[in-house]
Amino acid sequence: MKKTFILTFLISCCLVRFSVSAQGILTAAAFFQTVSAEYGKIEDYEADVSIKAAKKVMEGRVSFKHPDLLRIDFSKPENQVICFNGDLLTIYLPESAAILNQNVQSSGTGNAANLATAQGLSLMSRYYSVAYESGQEPVALDEGSNEMVVKLVLSRRNTSEAFRYINLAVQPETKLIRRIEAITPQNEKFQFDFSNYSLNQGISDQRFIYDPPASANNYNNFLFTEQ
C-alpha cells in the first residue's frame, strides 16, 4: 500500500509539473492562427516593401485594402507600379514604356505579394503545414541582427501549389509579417520584406484605380500571350 501511494504521488507530481510547463508551449499552428487573427482585424495597411528575386532588388510602398485590393508604387525602379483592383492587374514598366494588363481572379498563394493578408494567410493554413524553424522563442531576423522575430516554415501539402515552401518571419509583439520567403519547386526564391506599417488609415478605393501614362504601349492579357 505504501509503495502504491508513493508511486501514485510521484506520477501525480510529474503530471502537475508537465501541465505547468505545457502552459508555456504554443504550437506553430496555434501561433500561426494568432497571426491570422491579427490580420483579420486589418481593413487596410501601407508598408515599405523590399522585393528580392534573381539577385534583383526592388523597393517601394505597398498599399492593401480588404479583401484583395493591392498597389505597389516603386522607388526602385523609379515610377514602376503594380496595381490590382480586384479584377484587373496592371503593371507599368517605365523603362520599357509598357503597360501590362491582365484580367485575373483574386490572387491566392500563387502570388507572394498578396500573402501578407488575411485571405493569403487563410489559404496558407489550408494548403500548407506549419512548423517552427527553430522553436517558439524569437530569433534574429538575420545573422548579427538585433531585430528579433518568430520564424515559421510552411510546407505545401500537395504539388499543385505554386510554392514548395513559404518561410515567414513574424514580429512577436505585433504579429505582423516582417518577411516572406517563397520558394518554388525550381528553387527560385522570392523575398518580401515589410516595415513601417500604417494600419487602418481608411484608404479610399480610389487609391487602387491607376491611370498609367497615355504615351506607354498597352499589352493586354500578357500572361497568356503566345511567344
CSV table of C-alpha atoms in Angstrom, one decimal:
chain,number,residue,atom,x,y,z
A,1,MET,CA,0.0,0.0,0.0
A,2,LYS,CA,2.8,2.4,0.9
A,3,LYS,CA,4.6,1.6,-2.3
A,4,THR,CA,1.4,2.2,-4.3
A,5,PHE,CA,0.9,5.5,-2.6
A,6,ILE,CA,4.5,6.7,-3.3
A,7,LEU,CA,4.2,5.7,-6.9
A,8,THR,CA,0.9,7.5,-7.3
A,9,PHE,CA,2.3,10.6,-5.6
A,10,LEU,CA,5.4,10.6,-7.9
A,11,ILE,CA,3.2,10.2,-11.1
A,12,SER,CA,0.9,13.0,-9.9
A,13,CYS,CA,3.9,15.3,-9.3
A,14,CYS,CA,5.2,14.5,-12.8
A,15,LEU,CA,1.8,15.2,-14.3
A,16,VAL,CA,1.4,18.5,-12.4
A,17,ARG,CA,4.9,19.6,-13.5
A,18,PHE,CA,4.2,18.7,-17.1
A,19,SER,CA,0.9,20.6,-17.0
A,20,VAL,CA,2.6,23.8,-15.7
A,21,SER,CA,5.3,23.5,-18.3
A,22,ALA,CA,2.9,22.9,-21.1
A,23,GLN,CA,1.0,26.1,-20.4
A,24,GLY,CA,4.0,28.0,-21.8
A,25,ILE,CA,4.1,25.9,-25.0
A,26,LEU,CA,2.4,27.4,-28.1
A,27,THR,CA,2.4,25.2,-31.1
A,28,ALA,CA,3.4,26.6,-34.5
A,29,ALA,CA,-0.1,26.1,-35.8
A,30,ALA,CA,-1.6,28.0,-32.8
A,31,PHE,CA,0.9,30.8,-33.3
A,32,PHE,CA,0.1,31.0,-37.0
A,33,GLN,CA,-3.6,31.3,-36.0
A,34,THR,CA,-2.8,34.3,-33.8
A,35,VAL,CA,-1.1,36.0,-36.8
A,36,SER,CA,-4.1,35.2,-39.0
A,37,ALA,CA,-6.5,36.6,-36.4
A,38,GLU,CA,-4.5,39.8,-36.2
A,39,TYR,CA,-4.6,40.3,-40.0
A,40,GLY,CA,-8.3,39.6,-39.8
A,41,LYS,CA,-8.7,42.9,-37.9
A,42,ILE,CA,-6.9,44.9,-40.6
A,43,GLU,CA,-9.1,46.7,-43.1
A,44,ASP,CA,-6.2,48.3,-44.8
A,45,TYR,CA,-2.5,48.9,-44.4
A,46,GLU,CA,0.5,50.6,-46.0
A,47,ALA,CA,4.1,49.5,-45.6
A,48,ASP,CA,7.5,49.8,-47.0
A,49,VAL,CA,8.4,46.8,-49.1
A,50,SER,CA,11.7,45.4,-50.4
A,51,ILE,CA,11.5,42.6,-53.0
A,52,LYS,CA,14.4,40.4,-53.9
A,53,ALA,CA,14.3,37.9,-56.8
A,54,ALA,CA,17.1,36.5,-59.0
A,55,LYS,CA,19.6,38.9,-57.4
A,56,LYS,CA,17.5,41.9,-58.3
A,57,VAL,CA,16.2,44.2,-55.6
A,58,MET,CA,13.1,46.3,-55.9
A,59,GLU,CA,11.8,48.8,-53.3
A,60,GLY,CA,8.6,50.7,-52.8
A,61,ARG,CA,5.5,51.3,-50.8
A,62,VAL,CA,2.7,48.8,-50.7
A,63,SER,CA,-1.0,49.6,-50.1
A,64,PHE,CA,-3.6,47.0,-49.3
A,65,LYS,CA,-7.3,47.2,-48.7
A,66,HIS,CA,-9.6,44.3,-47.6
A,67,PRO,CA,-10.3,41.9,-49.2
A,68,ASP,CA,-8.0,42.0,-52.2
A,69,LEU,CA,-7.1,45.5,-53.4
A,70,LEU,CA,-3.3,45.8,-53.8
A,71,ARG,CA,-0.9,48.5,-55.1
A,72,ILE,CA,2.8,48.9,-55.0
A,73,ASP,CA,4.5,52.2,-56.0
A,74,PHE,CA,8.2,51.6,-56.6
A,75,SER,CA,11.0,53.9,-55.9
A,76,LYS,CA,13.4,51.3,-57.3
A,77,PRO,CA,12.8,51.0,-60.3
A,78,GLU,CA,11.6,54.6,-60.1
A,79,ASN,CA,7.9,55.2,-61.0
A,80,GLN,CA,7.1,51.5,-61.7
A,81,VAL,CA,3.7,50.5,-60.5
A,82,ILE,CA,1.8,47.3,-59.8
A,83,CYS,CA,-1.9,47.7,-59.2
A,84,PHE,CA,-4.7,45.1,-58.7
A,85,ASN,CA,-8.3,46.5,-58.3
A,86,GLY,CA,-9.9,43.1,-57.7
A,87,ASP,CA,-10.4,42.3,-61.3
A,88,LEU,CA,-7.6,43.9,-63.4
A,89,LEU,CA,-3.9,43.5,-62.8
A,90,THR,CA,-1.9,46.5,-64.2
A,91,ILE,CA,1.9,46.7,-64.3
A,92,TYR,CA,3.5,49.9,-65.6
A,93,LEU,CA,7.2,49.5,-66.7
A,94,PRO,CA,8.6,52.9,-67.2
A,95,GLU,CA,11.9,51.7,-68.6
A,96,SER,CA,10.1,49.9,-71.4
A,97,ALA,CA,7.2,52.5,-71.7
A,98,ALA,CA,4.9,49.5,-71.4
A,99,ILE,CA,1.6,48.9,-69.6
A,100,LEU,CA,0.8,45.2,-69.0
A,101,ASN,CA,-2.9,44.4,-68.3
A,102,GLN,CA,-4.4,41.1,-67.2
A,103,ASN,CA,-7.9,40.2,-66.2
A,104,VAL,CA,-7.4,37.8,-63.3
A,105,GLN,CA,-9.3,36.2,-60.4
A,106,SER,CA,-8.5,37.3,-56.9
A,107,SER,CA,-5.0,36.1,-56.2
A,108,GLY,CA,-4.2,33.5,-53.6
A,109,THR,CA,-1.0,31.6,-52.6
A,110,GLY,CA,0.3,31.8,-56.1
A,111,ASN,CA,1.0,35.5,-55.6
A,112,ALA,CA,3.7,36.1,-53.0
A,113,ALA,CA,2.9,39.8,-52.8
A,114,ASN,CA,-0.6,39.0,-51.6
A,115,LEU,CA,0.4,36.5,-48.9
A,116,ALA,CA,0.6,39.2,-46.2
A,117,THR,CA,-3.2,39.5,-46.0
A,118,ALA,CA,-6.0,37.7,-44.1
A,119,GLN,CA,-7.0,36.0,-47.3
A,120,GLY,CA,-3.5,34.8,-48.1
A,121,LEU,CA,-3.0,33.5,-44.5
A,122,SER,CA,-6.2,31.6,-44.7
A,123,LEU,CA,-5.1,29.9,-47.9
A,124,MET,CA,-1.7,29.1,-46.4
A,125,SER,CA,-3.4,27.5,-43.4
A,126,ARG,CA,-5.5,25.4,-45.8
A,127,TYR,CA,-2.8,24.2,-48.2
A,128,TYR,CA,0.4,24.2,-46.1
A,129,SER,CA,1.6,22.6,-42.9
A,130,VAL,CA,3.2,24.9,-40.4
A,131,ALA,CA,6.2,24.3,-38.2
A,132,TYR,CA,8.7,26.5,-36.3
A,133,GLU,CA,12.1,26.9,-37.9
A,134,SER,CA,13.9,26.7,-34.6
A,135,GLY,CA,11.3,26.9,-31.8
A,136,GLN,CA,8.7,29.3,-30.5
A,137,GLU,CA,11.2,31.8,-29.0
A,138,PRO,CA,12.2,34.8,-31.1
A,139,VAL,CA,15.5,34.7,-33.0
A,140,ALA,CA,17.5,37.2,-35.0
A,141,LEU,CA,16.0,38.1,-38.4
A,142,ASP,CA,19.4,37.8,-39.9
A,143,GLU,CA,22.7,36.7,-38.5
A,144,GLY,CA,24.1,39.5,-36.4
A,145,SER,CA,20.8,41.4,-36.5
A,146,ASN,CA,19.3,42.9,-33.3
A,147,GLU,CA,15.8,42.5,-34.7
A,148,MET,CA,14.0,39.5,-33.2
A,149,VAL,CA,11.3,37.6,-35.0
A,150,VAL,CA,9.5,34.2,-34.8
A,151,LYS,CA,10.3,32.1,-37.8
A,152,LEU,CA,7.9,29.7,-39.3
A,153,VAL,CA,8.3,27.2,-42.2
A,154,LEU,CA,5.3,26.3,-44.3
A,155,SER,CA,5.5,23.1,-46.4
A,156,ARG,CA,2.9,22.5,-49.2
A,157,ARG,CA,0.6,19.6,-48.7
A,158,ASN,CA,0.3,18.8,-52.4
A,159,THR,CA,2.2,19.5,-55.6
A,160,SER,CA,-0.4,21.8,-57.1
A,161,GLU,CA,0.7,24.8,-55.0
A,162,ALA,CA,2.9,27.4,-56.7
A,163,PHE,CA,5.4,27.5,-53.9
A,164,ARG,CA,7.2,24.5,-52.4
A,165,TYR,CA,8.0,26.2,-49.1
A,166,ILE,CA,7.0,29.6,-47.6
A,167,ASN,CA,9.1,30.9,-44.8
A,168,LEU,CA,7.6,33.6,-42.5
A,169,ALA,CA,9.3,35.9,-40.1
A,170,VAL,CA,6.8,37.5,-37.7
A,171,GLN,CA,7.2,40.3,-35.3
A,172,PRO,CA,6.3,38.7,-31.9
A,173,GLU,CA,4.7,41.7,-30.3
A,174,THR,CA,2.5,43.0,-33.2
A,175,LYS,CA,2.1,39.6,-35.0
A,176,LEU,CA,2.8,41.5,-38.3
A,177,ILE,CA,4.7,39.8,-41.0
A,178,ARG,CA,8.3,41.1,-41.3
A,179,ARG,CA,9.5,38.8,-44.1
A,180,ILE,CA,8.1,36.3,-46.6
A,181,GLU,CA,10.4,33.9,-48.5
A,182,ALA,CA,8.6,31.9,-51.1
A,183,ILE,CA,10.5,29.1,-52.8
A,184,THR,CA,9.3,27.5,-56.0
A,185,PRO,CA,9.8,23.8,-57.0
A,186,GLN,CA,12.7,25.0,-59.1
A,187,ASN,CA,14.3,26.6,-56.0
A,188,GLU,CA,13.7,30.1,-57.2
A,189,LYS,CA,13.3,32.4,-54.2
A,190,PHE,CA,11.2,35.5,-53.8
A,191,GLN,CA,11.8,37.5,-50.7
A,192,PHE,CA,9.5,40.3,-49.4
A,193,ASP,CA,10.5,42.5,-46.5
A,194,PHE,CA,7.8,44.6,-44.9
A,195,SER,CA,8.5,47.5,-42.5
A,196,ASN,CA,7.0,50.8,-41.3
A,197,TYR,CA,3.4,49.6,-41.2
A,198,SER,CA,0.5,52.0,-41.1
A,199,LEU,CA,-2.7,50.2,-40.2
A,200,ASN,CA,-6.4,51.0,-40.7
A,201,GLN,CA,-6.0,54.5,-42.1
A,202,GLY,CA,-9.2,54.4,-44.1
A,203,ILE,CA,-7.6,54.1,-47.5
A,204,SER,CA,-10.0,55.0,-50.3
A,205,ASP,CA,-10.9,52.6,-53.2
A,206,GLN,CA,-9.6,55.4,-55.5
A,207,ARG,CA,-6.1,54.5,-54.4
A,208,PHE,CA,-6.4,51.3,-56.5
A,209,ILE,CA,-7.5,53.0,-59.7
A,210,TYR,CA,-4.3,53.5,-61.6
A,211,ASP,CA,-4.2,55.8,-64.6
A,212,PRO,CA,-0.9,55.0,-66.5
A,213,PRO,CA,0.8,57.4,-68.9
A,214,ALA,CA,-1.0,57.7,-72.2
A,215,SER,CA,2.3,57.6,-74.1
A,216,ALA,CA,3.0,54.0,-73.0
A,217,ASN,CA,2.2,50.9,-75.1
A,218,ASN,CA,-0.6,48.7,-73.9
A,219,TYR,CA,-0.2,44.9,-73.8
A,220,ASN,CA,-3.4,43.1,-72.7
A,221,ASN,CA,-3.7,39.6,-71.3
A,222,PHE,CA,0.1,39.4,-71.3
A,223,LEU,CA,0.2,36.3,-69.1
A,224,PHE,CA,-1.4,34.2,-71.8
A,225,THR,CA,0.2,35.8,-74.9
A,226,GLU,CA,1.9,33.2,-77.1
A,227,GLN,CA,5.6,33.8,-77.6
